[in-house]
Coordinates of C-alpha atoms in Angstrom, one line a residue:
M192 CA -28.1 -46.6 0.4
H193 CA -26.6 -44.3 3.0
V194 CA -23.3 -42.6 2.6
S195 CA -22.8 -39.7 5.0
E196 CA -22.3 -36.2 3.4
G197 CA -18.9 -35.9 5.1
E198 CA -17.6 -39.2 3.8
L199 CA -18.9 -38.4 0.3
K200 CA -17.3 -34.9 0.3
E201 CA -14.0 -36.2 1.6
F202 CA -13.8 -38.9 -1.0
I203 CA -14.7 -36.6 -3.9
I204 CA -12.0 -34.1 -2.8
D205 CA -9.4 -36.9 -2.4
S206 CA -10.3 -38.3 -5.8
G207 CA -9.6 -35.0 -7.6
L208 CA -12.7 -35.6 -9.8
V209 CA -14.1 -32.1 -9.0
A210 CA -12.2 -28.9 -8.1
K211 CA -12.3 -28.0 -4.4
K212 CA -14.0 -24.6 -5.0
D213 CA -16.8 -26.3 -7.1
I214 CA -17.3 -28.8 -4.2
D215 CA -17.5 -26.0 -1.6
A216 CA -20.0 -24.1 -3.8
A217 CA -22.1 -27.2 -4.3
D218 CA -22.0 -28.0 -0.6
E219 CA -23.4 -24.5 0.3
E220 CA -26.2 -24.9 -2.3
A221 CA -27.0 -28.4 -1.0
K222 CA -27.3 -27.1 2.5
S223 CA -29.5 -24.1 1.5
R224 CA -31.8 -26.3 -0.7
G225 CA -31.9 -29.3 1.7
Q226 CA -30.5 -31.6 -1.0
S227 CA -27.5 -33.9 -1.0
L228 CA -24.1 -32.8 -2.2
G229 CA -24.0 -35.6 -4.8
D230 CA -27.3 -34.5 -6.3
I231 CA -26.2 -30.9 -6.6
L232 CA -22.9 -31.9 -8.3
V233 CA -24.8 -34.1 -10.8
A234 CA -27.2 -31.2 -11.5
R235 CA -24.3 -28.8 -12.1
G236 CA -22.7 -31.3 -14.5
A237 CA -19.6 -31.7 -12.3
L238 CA -20.3 -35.4 -12.0
T239 CA -22.4 -37.9 -13.9
S240 CA -25.0 -39.9 -12.0
D241 CA -23.0 -43.1 -13.0
T242 CA -19.8 -41.7 -11.4
L243 CA -21.7 -40.7 -8.3
R244 CA -23.1 -44.2 -7.9
R245 CA -19.6 -45.7 -8.4
I246 CA -18.3 -43.4 -5.7
Q247 CA -21.1 -44.4 -3.3
A248 CA -20.5 -48.1 -4.1
Y249 CA -16.7 -47.7 -3.4
V250 CA -17.3 -45.9 -0.1
L251 CA -19.7 -48.6 1.0
G252 CA -17.5 -51.4 -0.2
I253 CA -20.2 -52.8 -2.6
P254 CA -19.4 -54.2 -6.1
F255 CA -20.8 -52.0 -8.9
I256 CA -22.3 -53.6 -12.0
G257 CA -23.3 -52.0 -15.3
L258 CA -26.0 -53.8 -17.3
K259 CA -26.6 -51.3 -20.2
E260 CA -25.1 -53.6 -22.9
T261 CA -25.9 -56.9 -21.1
H262 CA -28.4 -59.5 -22.3
I263 CA -29.8 -61.3 -19.3
P264 CA -31.0 -64.9 -19.8
A265 CA -34.8 -64.9 -19.9
D266 CA -35.0 -67.7 -17.2
V267 CA -32.8 -65.6 -14.8
L268 CA -34.7 -62.3 -15.4
A269 CA -38.0 -64.1 -14.8
L270 CA -37.0 -65.1 -11.3
I271 CA -38.1 -61.6 -10.2
P272 CA -41.6 -60.7 -11.6
E273 CA -41.6 -57.4 -13.6
P274 CA -43.9 -55.5 -11.1
I275 CA -41.5 -56.2 -8.2
A276 CA -38.4 -55.4 -10.4
R277 CA -40.0 -52.1 -11.5
T278 CA -41.3 -51.0 -8.1
H279 CA -38.1 -51.8 -6.2
N280 CA -35.5 -51.2 -9.0
I281 CA -34.1 -54.7 -8.6
I282 CA -32.9 -57.0 -11.4
A283 CA -31.8 -60.6 -11.3
F284 CA -28.9 -60.9 -13.7
R285 CA -26.8 -63.9 -12.7
K286 CA -27.6 -67.3 -11.0
D287 CA -24.8 -69.5 -9.8
G288 CA -25.9 -72.6 -7.9
D289 CA -28.0 -71.5 -4.9
S290 CA -26.9 -67.9 -5.2
L291 CA -28.6 -65.1 -7.2
E292 CA -26.8 -61.8 -8.0
V293 CA -29.2 -58.9 -8.2
A294 CA -28.5 -55.3 -9.4
M295 CA -30.2 -52.6 -7.3
L296 CA -30.3 -48.8 -7.0
D297 CA -30.6 -49.1 -3.2
V298 CA -28.7 -52.0 -1.8
I299 CA -30.1 -51.6 1.7
D300 CA -33.7 -52.0 0.5
L301 CA -34.1 -55.0 2.9
V302 CA -37.8 -55.4 2.1
A303 CA -37.0 -56.0 -1.6
I304 CA -34.1 -58.4 -0.9
D305 CA -36.2 -60.4 1.6
S306 CA -39.1 -60.6 -0.8
V307 CA -36.9 -61.9 -3.6
R308 CA -35.2 -64.4 -1.2
K309 CA -38.6 -65.8 -0.1
K310 CA -39.8 -66.0 -3.7
T311 CA -36.7 -67.7 -5.2
G312 CA -35.5 -69.7 -2.1
L313 CA -31.9 -68.5 -3.2
K314 CA -29.1 -66.7 -1.4
I315 CA -29.3 -63.0 -2.6
L316 CA -26.1 -61.1 -3.4
P317 CA -26.9 -57.4 -3.9
R318 CA -24.8 -55.4 -6.4
L319 CA -25.1 -51.6 -7.0
T320 CA -26.0 -50.4 -10.4
D321 CA -27.2 -47.2 -12.2
T322 CA -30.5 -45.9 -13.4
E323 CA -29.7 -46.5 -17.1
S324 CA -28.9 -50.2 -16.4
I325 CA -32.2 -50.7 -14.6
K326 CA -34.1 -49.0 -17.5
S327 CA -32.4 -51.1 -20.1
S328 CA -32.9 -54.3 -18.1
L329 CA -36.6 -53.6 -17.5
L330 CA -37.0 -53.3 -21.3
Q331 CA -35.9 -56.9 -21.6
Y332 CA -39.2 -57.9 -19.9
Q333 CA -41.1 -56.6 -22.9
K334 CA -41.8 -58.6 -25.9
S335 CA -41.5 -56.7 -29.2
L336 CA -44.7 -55.0 -30.3
K337 CA -45.0 -57.5 -33.1
D338 CA -44.7 -60.5 -30.8
E339 CA -47.3 -59.1 -28.4
F340 CA -49.7 -58.2 -31.2
G341 CA -49.0 -61.5 -32.9
D342 CA -50.3 -63.4 -29.9
I343 CA -53.4 -61.3 -29.7
I344 CA -54.2 -61.3 -33.4
S345 CA -53.5 -65.0 -34.1
A346 CA -55.7 -66.0 -31.2
E347 CA -58.5 -63.4 -31.4
A348 CA -58.5 -61.6 -34.8
G349 CA -61.2 -63.9 -35.9
K350 CA -63.3 -62.7 -32.9
I351 CA -63.3 -59.1 -34.1
K352 CA -66.9 -58.5 -35.0
V353 CA -67.4 -57.0 -38.5
I354 CA -70.9 -55.5 -38.1
S355 CA -70.9 -53.7 -41.4
E356 CA -68.6 -54.4 -44.4
N357 CA -67.5 -50.7 -44.8
N358 CA -68.2 -49.7 -41.2
K359 CA -69.7 -46.4 -42.5
D360 CA -73.3 -46.7 -41.4
L361 CA -72.9 -48.0 -37.9
S362 CA -75.2 -46.6 -35.2
D363 CA -73.9 -45.2 -31.9
V364 CA -74.9 -48.4 -30.1
D365 CA -73.1 -50.6 -32.6
L366 CA -70.0 -48.5 -32.3
K367 CA -70.1 -48.7 -28.5
K368 CA -70.4 -52.5 -28.7
M369 CA -67.5 -52.6 -31.0
A370 CA -65.4 -50.4 -28.7
E371 CA -66.1 -52.8 -25.8
D372 CA -65.2 -55.9 -27.8
L373 CA -62.5 -57.7 -25.9
P374 CA -59.9 -58.1 -28.7
I375 CA -60.2 -54.4 -29.5
V376 CA -59.8 -53.4 -25.9
R377 CA -56.6 -55.6 -25.6
I378 CA -55.2 -54.3 -28.9
V379 CA -55.6 -50.7 -27.9
D380 CA -54.3 -51.3 -24.3
T381 CA -51.2 -53.1 -25.7
L382 CA -50.6 -50.3 -28.1
L383 CA -50.7 -47.7 -25.4
R384 CA -48.6 -49.6 -22.9
H385 CA -45.9 -50.5 -25.4
A386 CA -45.7 -46.9 -26.6
I387 CA -45.0 -45.8 -23.0
V388 CA -42.3 -48.4 -22.5
Q389 CA -40.6 -47.5 -25.8
D390 CA -40.6 -43.8 -24.8
A391 CA -42.6 -42.8 -27.8
S392 CA -43.8 -39.2 -28.0
D393 CA -46.6 -39.9 -30.5
I394 CA -48.7 -42.8 -31.8
H395 CA -50.1 -42.7 -35.4
I396 CA -52.9 -45.1 -36.4
E397 CA -53.4 -44.7 -40.1
P398 CA -56.1 -46.5 -42.1
M399 CA -55.1 -47.8 -45.5
E400 CA -57.0 -49.7 -48.2
T401 CA -56.3 -53.2 -46.9
E402 CA -54.7 -52.7 -43.5
V403 CA -54.1 -50.3 -40.6
L404 CA -50.6 -49.0 -40.1
V405 CA -49.4 -48.2 -36.6
R406 CA -46.3 -46.0 -36.2
Y407 CA -44.5 -44.6 -33.2
R408 CA -42.5 -41.4 -33.1
I409 CA -39.4 -42.2 -31.0
D410 CA -36.7 -39.5 -30.4
G411 CA -38.3 -37.4 -33.2
I412 CA -38.2 -40.2 -35.8
L413 CA -41.3 -42.1 -37.0
H414 CA -40.9 -45.9 -36.9
D415 CA -43.3 -48.5 -38.3
A416 CA -44.5 -50.6 -35.4
M417 CA -47.3 -52.8 -36.7
T418 CA -49.9 -53.5 -39.4
L419 CA -53.3 -54.7 -38.4
P420 CA -56.2 -56.1 -40.4
S421 CA -58.5 -53.3 -41.8
S422 CA -61.4 -55.0 -40.0
A423 CA -59.9 -53.7 -36.7
A424 CA -59.9 -50.0 -37.9
A425 CA -63.4 -48.9 -36.9
G426 CA -63.2 -50.7 -33.5
I427 CA -59.8 -49.2 -32.6
V428 CA -61.0 -45.6 -33.4
A429 CA -64.3 -46.3 -31.5
R430 CA -62.3 -47.5 -28.5
I431 CA -60.1 -44.4 -28.5
K432 CA -63.2 -42.2 -28.9
V433 CA -64.8 -43.9 -25.8
L434 CA -61.6 -43.3 -23.8
S435 CA -61.4 -39.7 -24.9
N436 CA -65.1 -39.0 -24.4
L437 CA -65.7 -38.0 -28.1
K438 CA -68.7 -38.5 -30.3
L439 CA -68.8 -42.0 -31.6
D440 CA -71.0 -41.4 -34.6
E441 CA -69.2 -38.2 -35.9
K442 CA -66.9 -39.3 -38.7
R443 CA -67.0 -36.3 -41.0
L444 CA -65.4 -33.7 -38.8
P445 CA -62.1 -33.6 -36.9
Q446 CA -62.3 -34.2 -33.1
D447 CA -59.8 -33.6 -30.3
G448 CA -59.8 -35.1 -26.8
R449 CA -57.7 -36.5 -24.1
F450 CA -57.5 -39.3 -21.5
K451 CA -55.1 -40.5 -18.9
M452 CA -53.4 -43.9 -18.2
E453 CA -51.4 -45.0 -15.2
T454 CA -48.7 -47.6 -15.3
E455 CA -46.6 -49.0 -12.5
A456 CA -43.9 -46.4 -13.2
E457 CA -45.7 -43.2 -14.3
K458 CA -48.9 -41.3 -15.2
V459 CA -49.3 -40.5 -18.9
S460 CA -51.8 -38.2 -20.5
F461 CA -52.8 -38.9 -24.1
R462 CA -53.8 -35.9 -26.3
V463 CA -56.0 -37.3 -29.1
S464 CA -56.6 -35.9 -32.6
I465 CA -58.9 -37.7 -35.0
M466 CA -59.1 -36.6 -38.6
P467 CA -61.2 -38.0 -41.5
T468 CA -59.2 -39.4 -44.4
F469 CA -60.1 -41.2 -47.6
F470 CA -59.9 -44.7 -46.1
G471 CA -61.3 -43.8 -42.7
E472 CA -60.4 -41.8 -39.6
K473 CA -56.7 -41.3 -38.8
T474 CA -55.8 -41.1 -35.1
V475 CA -52.7 -39.4 -33.6
M476 CA -52.1 -39.5 -29.9
R477 CA -49.4 -37.3 -28.2
L478 CA -48.0 -38.8 -25.0
L479 CA -47.5 -36.3 -22.2
R480 CA -45.7 -37.7 -19.1
E481 CA -47.2 -35.8 -16.2
T482 CA -44.4 -36.8 -13.8
G483 CA -41.7 -35.4 -16.1
G484 CA -41.9 -31.7 -15.4
E485 CA -39.5 -31.4 -12.5
G486 CA -35.9 -32.4 -12.1
F487 CA -34.6 -31.1 -15.4
T488 CA -31.6 -28.8 -15.4
L489 CA -30.5 -26.3 -18.1
E490 CA -27.3 -28.3 -18.4
A491 CA -29.2 -31.6 -19.0
L492 CA -31.2 -29.8 -21.7
G493 CA -28.0 -28.9 -23.5
F494 CA -27.3 -25.3 -22.4
H495 CA -23.6 -24.4 -21.7
G496 CA -21.1 -21.5 -21.6
E497 CA -22.3 -18.1 -22.7
N498 CA -25.8 -19.4 -23.6
M499 CA -26.3 -20.6 -20.0
E500 CA -25.0 -17.3 -18.6
R501 CA -27.5 -15.3 -20.7
V502 CA -30.5 -17.5 -19.6
H503 CA -29.5 -17.3 -15.9
H504 CA -29.1 -13.5 -16.2
A505 CA -32.6 -13.2 -17.8
L506 CA -34.1 -15.4 -15.1
K507 CA -32.8 -13.1 -12.4
Q508 CA -34.9 -10.2 -13.8
T509 CA -38.2 -9.4 -12.1
T510 CA -39.9 -8.0 -15.2
G511 CA -39.7 -8.6 -19.0
I512 CA -40.4 -11.4 -21.5
I513 CA -38.4 -14.5 -22.1
L514 CA -39.3 -16.2 -25.4
I515 CA -38.6 -19.8 -26.6
S516 CA -38.9 -20.2 -30.3
G517 CA -39.0 -23.3 -32.6
P518 CA -41.3 -25.5 -34.6
T519 CA -43.7 -28.1 -33.1
G520 CA -41.9 -30.8 -31.2
S521 CA -38.7 -28.9 -30.6
G522 CA -38.8 -29.2 -26.8
K523 CA -40.0 -25.6 -26.1
T524 CA -42.4 -26.6 -23.4
T525 CA -39.8 -28.7 -21.6
T526 CA -37.4 -25.7 -21.6
L527 CA -40.1 -23.4 -20.3
Y528 CA -40.9 -25.8 -17.4
T529 CA -37.2 -26.2 -16.6
M530 CA -37.0 -22.4 -16.2
L531 CA -40.1 -22.4 -14.1
D532 CA -38.6 -25.1 -11.9
I533 CA -35.6 -22.8 -11.3
L534 CA -37.9 -19.8 -10.5
N535 CA -40.2 -21.9 -8.3
Q536 CA -39.3 -20.5 -4.9
P537 CA -41.5 -20.0 -1.8
D538 CA -41.4 -16.2 -2.1
V539 CA -43.0 -16.0 -5.6
N540 CA -46.4 -16.6 -7.1
I541 CA -46.3 -18.4 -10.4
S542 CA -49.4 -18.7 -12.6
T543 CA -49.6 -20.4 -16.0
I544 CA -52.1 -20.5 -18.9
E545 CA -51.5 -23.5 -21.1
D546 CA -53.0 -25.6 -23.9
P547 CA -52.7 -28.3 -22.7
I548 CA -51.1 -28.6 -19.3
E549 CA -48.3 -30.9 -20.2
Y550 CA -46.5 -31.3 -16.8
Q551 CA -48.0 -30.8 -13.4
M552 CA -45.8 -28.7 -11.0
K553 CA -46.1 -28.2 -7.3
R554 CA -46.8 -24.7 -6.0
V555 CA -47.6 -23.5 -9.6
N556 CA -51.2 -22.4 -10.4
Q557 CA -51.9 -24.0 -13.8
T558 CA -54.9 -23.1 -15.9
Q559 CA -55.9 -24.8 -19.2
V560 CA -57.6 -22.8 -22.0
N561 CA -60.9 -24.0 -23.5
P562 CA -61.6 -22.2 -26.8
Q563 CA -65.0 -24.0 -27.1
I564 CA -66.4 -22.0 -24.3
G565 CA -64.5 -18.8 -25.2
F566 CA -61.7 -19.3 -22.7
T567 CA -58.7 -18.4 -24.9
F568 CA -55.1 -17.5 -24.1
A569 CA -56.0 -13.8 -24.3
N570 CA -59.1 -14.1 -22.0
G571 CA -57.1 -16.2 -19.5
L572 CA -54.2 -13.8 -19.5
R573 CA -56.5 -10.8 -19.0
S574 CA -57.8 -12.5 -15.8
L575 CA -54.5 -13.9 -14.7
V576 CA -52.9 -10.4 -14.1
R577 CA -55.6 -9.8 -11.5
Q578 CA -54.4 -12.8 -9.5
D579 CA -51.3 -11.0 -8.3
P580 CA -48.7 -13.2 -10.0
D581 CA -45.0 -12.4 -9.9
I582 CA -44.2 -14.8 -12.8
I583 CA -46.6 -15.7 -15.7
M584 CA -46.1 -18.5 -18.2
V585 CA -48.2 -18.3 -21.4
G586 CA -48.1 -21.6 -23.3
E587 CA -47.9 -19.9 -26.7
I588 CA -48.3 -16.5 -28.3
R589 CA -50.5 -17.2 -31.2
D590 CA -52.1 -13.9 -32.1
G591 CA -51.8 -10.1 -31.7
E592 CA -54.2 -9.9 -28.7
T593 CA -52.2 -12.5 -26.7
A594 CA -48.9 -10.8 -27.7
S595 CA -50.3 -7.3 -26.6
L596 CA -51.5 -8.6 -23.2
A597 CA -48.1 -10.4 -22.6
I598 CA -46.3 -7.1 -23.4
N599 CA -48.6 -5.2 -21.0
A600 CA -48.0 -7.8 -18.3
A601 CA -44.3 -7.4 -18.7
L602 CA -44.6 -3.6 -18.6
T603 CA -46.6 -3.7 -15.3
G604 CA -44.1 -5.6 -13.2
H605 CA -44.3 -9.2 -14.2
L606 CA -41.8 -11.7 -15.6
V607 CA -43.5 -13.4 -18.6
L608 CA -42.3 -16.7 -20.1
S609 CA -43.8 -17.9 -23.4
T610 CA -43.2 -19.7 -26.7
I611 CA -43.6 -18.6 -30.3
H612 CA -43.5 -20.6 -33.5
T613 CA -40.6 -19.3 -35.6
N614 CA -37.6 -21.0 -37.2
S615 CA -34.9 -19.0 -35.4
A616 CA -34.5 -16.7 -32.4
S617 CA -34.1 -13.7 -34.7
G618 CA -37.3 -14.6 -36.5
A619 CA -39.4 -14.0 -33.3
I620 CA -39.1 -10.2 -33.5
P621 CA -40.5 -9.8 -37.1
R622 CA -43.2 -12.3 -36.2
L623 CA -44.4 -10.3 -33.2
I624 CA -44.3 -7.0 -35.3
D625 CA -46.3 -8.8 -37.9
M626 CA -48.9 -9.6 -35.2
G627 CA -49.2 -5.9 -34.5
V628 CA -46.8 -5.3 -31.6
E629 CA -45.0 -1.9 -31.8
P630 CA -41.2 -2.2 -32.0
F631 CA -40.7 0.3 -29.2
L632 CA -42.7 -2.0 -26.8
L633 CA -40.5 -5.0 -27.8
V634 CA -37.2 -3.2 -27.0
S635 CA -38.6 -2.3 -23.6
T636 CA -39.8 -5.8 -22.6
V637 CA -38.0 -8.7 -24.4
R638 CA -35.0 -9.9 -22.4
I639 CA -33.8 -13.0 -24.4
I640 CA -35.1 -15.2 -27.2
V641 CA -34.0 -18.8 -27.2
G642 CA -34.2 -20.7 -30.5
Q643 CA -34.0 -24.4 -30.3
R644 CA -34.2 -27.8 -32.0
L645 CA -33.8 -31.4 -30.7
V646 CA -31.1 -33.8 -31.9
R647 CA -30.7 -37.4 -31.0
K648 CA -27.8 -38.4 -28.7
L649 CA -25.3 -41.0 -29.7
C650 CA -25.1 -44.2 -27.7
D651 CA -21.9 -45.8 -26.4
P652 CA -19.9 -47.2 -28.1
K653 CA -19.6 -44.7 -31.0
E654 CA -17.1 -44.5 -33.8
E655 CA -14.5 -41.7 -33.9
Y656 CA -13.4 -40.0 -37.1
A657 CA -11.8 -36.8 -38.4
L658 CA -13.4 -34.5 -41.0
T659 CA -11.1 -33.4 -43.9
K660 CA -11.1 -29.8 -45.0
A661 CA -13.1 -30.8 -48.1
A662 CA -15.7 -32.6 -46.1
R663 CA -16.0 -29.6 -43.7
D664 CA -16.5 -27.2 -46.6
K665 CA -19.5 -29.3 -47.8
I666 CA -21.1 -29.0 -44.3
G667 CA -20.4 -25.4 -43.3
T668 CA -18.0 -22.6 -43.5
D669 CA -14.7 -22.4 -41.7
E670 CA -16.1 -19.5 -39.7
Q671 CA -18.9 -21.7 -38.4
F672 CA -16.5 -24.5 -37.4
G673 CA -14.1 -21.9 -36.0
I674 CA -16.8 -20.4 -33.7
A675 CA -17.7 -23.9 -32.4
F676 CA -14.0 -24.6 -31.8
K677 CA -13.7 -21.3 -29.9
A678 CA -16.6 -22.3 -27.6
L679 CA -14.8 -25.6 -26.9
E680 CA -11.6 -23.7 -26.2
E681 CA -13.3 -21.3 -23.8
E682 CA -14.8 -24.2 -21.9
K683 CA -11.4 -26.0 -21.9
L684 CA -12.8 -29.0 -23.7
V685 CA -9.9 -29.1 -26.3
K686 CA -6.2 -29.5 -25.6
S687 CA -4.2 -26.3 -25.6
G688 CA -2.3 -25.8 -28.8
S689 CA -4.8 -27.8 -31.0
N690 CA -6.5 -26.3 -34.0
L691 CA -9.5 -26.8 -36.2
D692 CA -8.0 -29.8 -38.1
D693 CA -7.6 -31.7 -34.8
L694 CA -11.3 -31.7 -34.1
V695 CA -12.7 -35.3 -33.8
F696 CA -16.3 -36.2 -34.6
Y697 CA -18.4 -39.3 -34.0
R698 CA -20.6 -41.7 -35.9
P699 CA -23.4 -44.0 -34.5
T700 CA -22.5 -47.7 -33.9
P701 CA -25.8 -49.7 -33.8
S702 CA -26.1 -52.3 -31.0
T703 CA -28.8 -54.4 -29.4
E704 CA -29.5 -51.5 -27.0
C705 CA -29.6 -48.8 -29.7
E706 CA -30.8 -50.2 -33.0
D707 CA -29.7 -47.2 -34.9
G708 CA -26.9 -46.0 -32.6
Y709 CA -29.0 -43.2 -31.0
K710 CA -31.0 -43.0 -27.8
S711 CA -32.8 -40.0 -26.2
R712 CA -32.5 -36.4 -27.3
I713 CA -30.8 -33.1 -26.3
G714 CA -31.3 -29.5 -27.4
I715 CA -29.2 -27.3 -29.7
H716 CA -29.8 -23.7 -28.9
E717 CA -29.2 -20.1 -29.9
V718 CA -29.7 -17.4 -27.3
L719 CA -30.3 -13.9 -28.5
A720 CA -29.9 -11.3 -25.7
I721 CA -31.5 -7.9 -26.3
S722 CA -28.5 -5.6 -26.1
P723 CA -28.5 -1.8 -26.9
A724 CA -27.2 -2.5 -30.4
I725 CA -30.0 -5.2 -31.0
R726 CA -32.5 -2.6 -29.7
D727 CA -31.3 -0.2 -32.4
V728 CA -31.7 -2.9 -35.1
I729 CA -35.3 -3.6 -33.9
L730 CA -36.2 0.1 -34.0
T731 CA -34.7 0.6 -37.5
S732 CA -34.9 -2.5 -39.8
S733 CA -36.3 -5.4 -37.7
T734 CA -35.4 -8.0 -40.3
S735 CA -34.3 -11.4 -39.0
D736 CA -31.1 -11.3 -41.0
A737 CA -30.0 -7.9 -39.6
L738 CA -30.8 -9.1 -36.1
E739 CA -28.9 -12.4 -36.5
T740 CA -25.9 -10.6 -38.0
Q741 CA -25.7 -8.2 -35.0
A742 CA -26.2 -11.0 -32.5
K743 CA -23.4 -13.0 -34.1
K744 CA -21.1 -10.0 -33.8
E745 CA -22.0 -10.0 -30.1
G746 CA -20.9 -13.6 -29.7
M747 CA -24.2 -15.5 -30.2
L748 CA -23.7 -19.2 -31.0
T749 CA -26.2 -20.1 -33.7
M750 CA -28.1 -23.4 -33.5
F751 CA -25.9 -24.9 -36.2
E752 CA -22.7 -23.8 -34.4
D753 CA -24.0 -25.2 -31.2
G754 CA -24.7 -28.4 -33.0
I755 CA -21.1 -28.6 -34.3
Y756 CA -19.9 -27.9 -30.7
K757 CA -22.0 -30.9 -29.4
A758 CA -20.9 -33.1 -32.3
A759 CA -17.3 -32.4 -31.5
R760 CA -18.0 -33.4 -27.9
G761 CA -19.4 -36.7 -29.0
I762 CA -22.9 -35.9 -27.8
T763 CA -24.4 -36.2 -31.3
S764 CA -23.4 -36.6 -34.9
I765 CA -22.9 -34.0 -37.6
E766 CA -25.5 -35.8 -39.7
E767 CA -28.1 -35.4 -36.9
V768 CA -27.3 -31.7 -36.6
L769 CA -27.8 -31.2 -40.3
R770 CA -31.1 -33.1 -40.2
A771 CA -32.4 -30.9 -37.3
V772 CA -31.4 -27.5 -38.5
S773 CA -32.6 -28.1 -42.1
E774 CA -36.1 -29.2 -41.0

């Protein structure tokens, strides 16, 4: 789809969708980075990708079709095989006589159109659509996990070879045979592929007394996916051990491994953890999408207003430490990689030391630790500073030695980015002091600390409602709601003259697309900048409460207040914010 940059700029100016000064600034950035104006406006949050596509469709005179909430008849969808649909982003959605309407991201992909015309023998009518419509339509190709497993189990469960009744005394050879048993191979393959399609972040395979429970973590919430006969347990674990190159006959000790899988759409790395339990070995696999490290923006992650300004200011520094804090699974690594993507320019040398390498980035030197051979974060970081890096990313500060080396690297002219496990931004300072770092070194090096959690995003349509004063008081103080309201006012997202009682919130409305009314996740953040007053607090008391009190005086939006802000914008719900911040 080709719309000239001039035509696009002229139409956006005429439409009044974006201010002229914003368009000119985006146009300059687009030229300097060699990107299109539309892409820059989307990255800056001035336009949504849907709006951009609609503009392009209008300029080209092509009808635009949205398929997000549309159920396509199975016989029409099947006219284009899934591999072709996925590769070319083309979906058959309506057949009328000898004509077939197809939704596409690129309506001048003549190869795809010609291929579908030859296959179907029908006249093809291309329509422009958006990425979300393509994604939701591709999901309609998939059977539910239960249907797919039902087919396999009903046909082949009887073929699963039970070599030993309790499967506890099997030899290495027996286990290998079991792992290569065709039904087991098919079950594991289906499990993995379906988890990728469902955008799961983890797969849990849990042995119980009479069955095996399979659960997926999707958007941070665990869902039951399937139960399998207990006779399949040993074979499934053996198959995963073979894929991960682990010891088949070791069942008493935990084991960790990894393997990769490539689908038509993406490469996925599986990080495997196997733990002995009472009824057998429990397996948890973390899915790491290797193609997902680039293309994020701070806006897309949920940063805005003053928080965004503080992060950008810190990223412009050439020395110091930027810390991301939060519990496991709170999106710290994704935030780190987004910052690295912003810093990743031809004139800087970026080196990382990680466990594991979650995303692969171009022009970034990534190293993975291996504690089994003595290659730890501390040893890696010690060697890394000899590699002349300008920017260093340390996956996690876990101990005093790593913390000390990161501080030294920041003092000797490097910008260091890292994560730390604490519940809040203010909790990172006492944690580092507890590791043995001197307070005077922290005030000299730490630039900002970002605390974060992930909340699920509401789908459209969503239900609007107003909170009464009594309901507000049960959730938080008037001050907390007032601070969120002030942030909305500063960003001109509420009508002038309105007050706290006019705030509108939203509830999920379940639909066929979103079973529970939520889809995908976004961050809620607090950004603690190290100001002169904060330095004084670190040197005197260093408690997290004192630090948070001072930071709030200086205008820091806490995670809860940022959550209220996003709930009032309709991005998430109040219930979801409370779930995230109370975890």
